[in-house]
CSV table of C-alpha atoms in Angstrom, one decimal:
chain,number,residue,atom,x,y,z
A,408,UNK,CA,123.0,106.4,84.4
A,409,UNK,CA,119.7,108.1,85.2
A,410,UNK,CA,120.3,110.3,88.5
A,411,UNK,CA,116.7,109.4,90.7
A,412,UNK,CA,118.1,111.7,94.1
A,413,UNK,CA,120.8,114.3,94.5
A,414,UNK,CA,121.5,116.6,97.2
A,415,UNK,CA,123.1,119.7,97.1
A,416,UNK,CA,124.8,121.2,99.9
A,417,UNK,CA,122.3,119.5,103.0
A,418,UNK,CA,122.6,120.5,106.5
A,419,UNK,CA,121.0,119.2,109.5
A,420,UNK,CA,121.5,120.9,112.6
A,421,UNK,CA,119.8,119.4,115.9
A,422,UNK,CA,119.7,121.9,119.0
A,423,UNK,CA,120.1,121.2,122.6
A,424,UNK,CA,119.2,124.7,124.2
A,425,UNK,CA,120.5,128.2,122.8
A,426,UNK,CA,123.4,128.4,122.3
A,427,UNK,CA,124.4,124.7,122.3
A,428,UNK,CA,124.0,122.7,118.7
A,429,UNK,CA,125.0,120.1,116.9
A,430,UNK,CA,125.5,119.4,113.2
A,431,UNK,CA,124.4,116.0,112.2
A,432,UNK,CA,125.2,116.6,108.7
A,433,UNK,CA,127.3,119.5,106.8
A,434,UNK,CA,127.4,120.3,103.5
A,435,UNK,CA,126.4,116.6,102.1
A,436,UNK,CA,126.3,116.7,98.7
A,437,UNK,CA,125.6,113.2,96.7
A,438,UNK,CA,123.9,111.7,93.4
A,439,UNK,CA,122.2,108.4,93.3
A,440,UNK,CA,121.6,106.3,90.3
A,441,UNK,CA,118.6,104.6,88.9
A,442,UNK,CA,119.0,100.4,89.0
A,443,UNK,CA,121.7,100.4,91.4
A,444,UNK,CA,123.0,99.7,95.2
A,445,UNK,CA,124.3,102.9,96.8
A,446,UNK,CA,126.2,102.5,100.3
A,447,UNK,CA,126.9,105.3,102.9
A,448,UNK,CA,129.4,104.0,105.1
A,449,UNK,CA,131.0,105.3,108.0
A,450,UNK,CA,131.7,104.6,111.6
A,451,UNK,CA,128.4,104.7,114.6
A,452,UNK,CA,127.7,108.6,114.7
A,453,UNK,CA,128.7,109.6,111.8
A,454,UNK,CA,125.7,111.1,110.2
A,455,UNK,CA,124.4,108.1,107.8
A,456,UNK,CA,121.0,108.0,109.6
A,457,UNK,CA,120.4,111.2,109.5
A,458,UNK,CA,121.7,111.5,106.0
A,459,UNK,CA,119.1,108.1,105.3
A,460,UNK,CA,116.5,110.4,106.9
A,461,UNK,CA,117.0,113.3,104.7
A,462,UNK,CA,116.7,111.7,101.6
A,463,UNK,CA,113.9,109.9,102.3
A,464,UNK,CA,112.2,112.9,102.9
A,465,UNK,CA,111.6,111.7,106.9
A,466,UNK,CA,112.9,115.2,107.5
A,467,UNK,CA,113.5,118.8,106.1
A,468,UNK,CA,117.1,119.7,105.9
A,469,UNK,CA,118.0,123.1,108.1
A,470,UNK,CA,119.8,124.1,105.0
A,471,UNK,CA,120.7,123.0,101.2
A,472,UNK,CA,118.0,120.8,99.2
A,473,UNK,CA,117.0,117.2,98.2
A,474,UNK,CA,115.7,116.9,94.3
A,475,UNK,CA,114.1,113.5,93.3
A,476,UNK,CA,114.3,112.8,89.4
A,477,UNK,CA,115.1,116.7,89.5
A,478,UNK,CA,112.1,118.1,91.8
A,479,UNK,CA,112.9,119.9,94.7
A,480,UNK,CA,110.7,118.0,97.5
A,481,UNK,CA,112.4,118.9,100.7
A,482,UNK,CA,111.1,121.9,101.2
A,483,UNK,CA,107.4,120.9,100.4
A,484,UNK,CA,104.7,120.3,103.0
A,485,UNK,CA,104.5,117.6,105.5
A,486,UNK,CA,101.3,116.1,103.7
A,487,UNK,CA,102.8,115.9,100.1
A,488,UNK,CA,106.0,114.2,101.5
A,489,UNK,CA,104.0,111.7,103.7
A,490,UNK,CA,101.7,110.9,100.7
A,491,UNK,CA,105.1,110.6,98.4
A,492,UNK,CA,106.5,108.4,101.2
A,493,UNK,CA,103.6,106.3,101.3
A,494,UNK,CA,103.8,105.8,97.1
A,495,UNK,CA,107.2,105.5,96.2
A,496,UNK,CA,109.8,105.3,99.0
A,497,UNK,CA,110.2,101.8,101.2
A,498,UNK,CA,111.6,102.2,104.7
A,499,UNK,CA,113.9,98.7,106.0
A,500,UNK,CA,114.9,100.4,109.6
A,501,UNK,CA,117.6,99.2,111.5
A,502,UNK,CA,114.3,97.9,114.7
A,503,UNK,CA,112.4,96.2,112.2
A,504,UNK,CA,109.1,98.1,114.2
A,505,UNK,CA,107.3,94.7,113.4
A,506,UNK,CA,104.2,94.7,115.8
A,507,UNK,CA,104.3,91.5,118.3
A,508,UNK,CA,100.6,91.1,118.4
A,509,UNK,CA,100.1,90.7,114.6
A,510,UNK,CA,101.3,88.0,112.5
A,511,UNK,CA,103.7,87.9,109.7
A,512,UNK,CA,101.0,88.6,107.2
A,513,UNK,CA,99.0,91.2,109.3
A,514,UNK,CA,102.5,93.3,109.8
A,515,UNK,CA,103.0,93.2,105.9
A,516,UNK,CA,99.7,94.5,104.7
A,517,UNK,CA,100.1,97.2,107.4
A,518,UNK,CA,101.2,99.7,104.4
A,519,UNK,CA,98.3,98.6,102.2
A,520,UNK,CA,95.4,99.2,104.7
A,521,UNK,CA,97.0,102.8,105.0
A,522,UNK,CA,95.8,103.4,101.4
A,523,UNK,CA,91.5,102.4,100.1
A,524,UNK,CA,93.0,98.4,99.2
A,525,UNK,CA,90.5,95.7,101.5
A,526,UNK,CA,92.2,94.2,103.9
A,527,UNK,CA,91.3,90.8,102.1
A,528,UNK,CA,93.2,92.2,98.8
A,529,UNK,CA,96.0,93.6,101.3
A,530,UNK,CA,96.5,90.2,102.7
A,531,UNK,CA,96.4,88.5,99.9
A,532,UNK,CA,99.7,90.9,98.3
A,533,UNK,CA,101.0,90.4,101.6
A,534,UNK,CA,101.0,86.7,101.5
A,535,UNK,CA,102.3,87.0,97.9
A,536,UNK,CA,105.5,89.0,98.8
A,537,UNK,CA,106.3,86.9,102.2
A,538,UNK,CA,106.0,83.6,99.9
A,539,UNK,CA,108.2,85.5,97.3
A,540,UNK,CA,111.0,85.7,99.9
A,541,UNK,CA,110.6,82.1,101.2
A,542,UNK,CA,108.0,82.7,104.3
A,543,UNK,CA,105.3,81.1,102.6
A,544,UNK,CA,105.1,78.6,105.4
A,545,UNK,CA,105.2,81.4,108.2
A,546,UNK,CA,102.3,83.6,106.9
A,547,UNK,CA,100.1,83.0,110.1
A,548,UNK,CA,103.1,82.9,112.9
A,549,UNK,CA,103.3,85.5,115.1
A,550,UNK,CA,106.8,88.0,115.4
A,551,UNK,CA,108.2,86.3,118.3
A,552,UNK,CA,107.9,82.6,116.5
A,553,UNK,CA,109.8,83.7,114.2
A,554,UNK,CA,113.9,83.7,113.6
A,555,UNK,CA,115.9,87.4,113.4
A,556,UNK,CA,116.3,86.6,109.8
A,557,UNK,CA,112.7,85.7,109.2
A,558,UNK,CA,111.4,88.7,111.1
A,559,UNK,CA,114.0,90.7,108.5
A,560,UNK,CA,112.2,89.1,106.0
A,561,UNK,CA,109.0,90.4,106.7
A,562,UNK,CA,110.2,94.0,107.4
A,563,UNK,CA,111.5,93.4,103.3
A,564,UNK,CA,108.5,92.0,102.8
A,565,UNK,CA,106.5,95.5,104.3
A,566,UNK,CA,108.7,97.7,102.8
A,567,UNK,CA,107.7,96.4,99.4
A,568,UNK,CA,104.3,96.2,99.8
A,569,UNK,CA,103.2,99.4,97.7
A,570,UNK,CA,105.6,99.3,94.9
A,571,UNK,CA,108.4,101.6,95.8
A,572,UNK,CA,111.0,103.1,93.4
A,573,UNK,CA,113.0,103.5,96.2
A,574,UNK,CA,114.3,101.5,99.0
A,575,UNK,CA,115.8,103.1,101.7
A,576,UNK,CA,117.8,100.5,104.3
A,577,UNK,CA,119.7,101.6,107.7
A,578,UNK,CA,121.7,99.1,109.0
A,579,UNK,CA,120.1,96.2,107.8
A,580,UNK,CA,122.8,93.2,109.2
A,581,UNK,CA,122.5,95.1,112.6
A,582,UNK,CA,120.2,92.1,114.0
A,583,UNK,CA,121.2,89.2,111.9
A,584,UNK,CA,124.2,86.7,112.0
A,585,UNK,CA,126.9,86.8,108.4
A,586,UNK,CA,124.6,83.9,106.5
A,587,UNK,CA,121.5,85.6,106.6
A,588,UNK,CA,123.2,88.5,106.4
A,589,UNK,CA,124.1,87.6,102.2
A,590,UNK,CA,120.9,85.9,101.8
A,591,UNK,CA,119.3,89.7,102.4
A,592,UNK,CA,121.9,91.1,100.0
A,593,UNK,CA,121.6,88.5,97.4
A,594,UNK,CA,118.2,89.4,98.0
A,595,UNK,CA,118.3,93.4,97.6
A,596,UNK,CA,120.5,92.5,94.2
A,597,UNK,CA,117.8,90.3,93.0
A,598,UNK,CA,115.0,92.8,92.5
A,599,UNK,CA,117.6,95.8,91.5
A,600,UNK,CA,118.9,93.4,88.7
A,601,UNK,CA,115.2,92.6,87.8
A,602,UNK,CA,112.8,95.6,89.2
A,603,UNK,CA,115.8,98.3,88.7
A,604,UNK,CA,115.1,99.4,92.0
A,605,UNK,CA,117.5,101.9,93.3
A,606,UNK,CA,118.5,100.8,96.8
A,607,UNK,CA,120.4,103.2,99.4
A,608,UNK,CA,122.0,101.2,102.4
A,609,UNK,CA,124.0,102.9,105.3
A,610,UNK,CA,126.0,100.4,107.4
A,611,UNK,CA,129.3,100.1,109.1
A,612,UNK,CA,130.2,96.6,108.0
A,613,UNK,CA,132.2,95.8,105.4
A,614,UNK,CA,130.1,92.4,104.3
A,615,UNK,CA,127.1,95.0,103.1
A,616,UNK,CA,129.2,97.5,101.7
A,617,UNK,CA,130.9,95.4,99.4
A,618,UNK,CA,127.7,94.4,97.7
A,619,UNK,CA,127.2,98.2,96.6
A,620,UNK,CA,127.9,99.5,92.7
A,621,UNK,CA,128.2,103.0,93.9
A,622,UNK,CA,129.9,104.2,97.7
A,623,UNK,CA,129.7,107.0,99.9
A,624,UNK,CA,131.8,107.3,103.1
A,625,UNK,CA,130.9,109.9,106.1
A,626,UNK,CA,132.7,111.0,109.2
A,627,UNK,CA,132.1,113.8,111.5
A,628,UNK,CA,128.8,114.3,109.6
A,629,UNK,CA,130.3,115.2,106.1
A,630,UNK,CA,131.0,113.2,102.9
A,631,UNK,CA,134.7,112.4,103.3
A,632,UNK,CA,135.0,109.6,100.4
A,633,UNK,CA,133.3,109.1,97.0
């Protein structure tokens, strides 16, 4: 298997006024594989956002390094990693950060109108991808019209809009009940069997985790199991 990210050694301290600190992460150390679902599981606190956060290049480690498909990138400038964000990393965050205001459609395109695309070409991919997960009939309904699993949808739906390699999740079953919950992995295992998307999930229930080929378990901010 093709390694796309590795980490070697990562540290991320947080402080709260000299000399008080705290060590989010310590020492993680991980490889994830092209084509496949990687979990990080581990109980509330753990580290596994801030781990999430780390590799997709949201923030610089305080110590160690994050290569992806063998490039150092951690340590480069704010700019490069937004625009390397922006072109091949989705975000699904545990608040989908859907905007009320907008509709289904106007929320997806969102990432598209962030790049030189119209907004009549971005709608138009954004009406594609909600109809390719079943919203075709809520394309023009606004966030609070539609159901947790629906608004889900659409935050999929957003996070694929430009392409990504890589799709990042944080507690995705947070907001949604055990049904909708399988139809969002069965989901995520559709496009990695067909796209070979490389999905990393972080959760704390055992329903997600059990969908992923490859598993990572943290505690106390370190990598306990593997």
């Amino acid at each position: 298997m093709t390694t796309v990210i590795r980490t070697e050694d990562v540290w991320k301290t947080y402080s709260l006024g000299s000399p008080r600190q705290v060590d989010a992460v310590k020492g993680a150390s991980i490889e994830i594989p092209k084509g496949v679902i990687t979990g990080i599981g581990g109980p509330s606190g753990s580290g596994k956002t801030t781990l999430l956060s780390l590799i997709g290049l949201l923030t610089k480690p305080s110590k160690g390094k994050v290569f992806i498909e063998d490039k150092e990138l951690s340590a480069l400038s704010e700019v490069f990693r937004t625009k390397f964000r922006r072109e091949r990393i989705g975000f699904i965050f545990q608040a989908q950060y859907l905007i009320p205001q907008l509709t289904a459609t106007e929320n997806v395109a969102i990432p598209k109108l962030c790049t030189d695309t119209s907004r009549g070409e971005a709608e138009r991919l954004a009406r594609e991808k909600l109809s390719g997960l079943g919203l075709g009939h809520r394309l023009d309904f606004r966030v609070a019209e539609l159901s947790g699993g629906e608004q889900q949808r659409v935050s999929i739906a957003r996070s694929l809009m430009n392409s990504p390699e890589i799709l990042i999740a944080d507690e995705p079953s947070s907001s949604i009940e055990e049904a909708l919950t399988k139809d969002l992995l069965a989901t995520l295992r559709e496009m990695v069997d067909r796209d070979e998307l490389t999905v990393i999930v972080a959760s704390h229930d055992p329903l997600v985790l059990g969908w992923c080929d490859r598993l990572y378990t943290m505690r106390d901010g370190e990598i306990v199991i593997q």
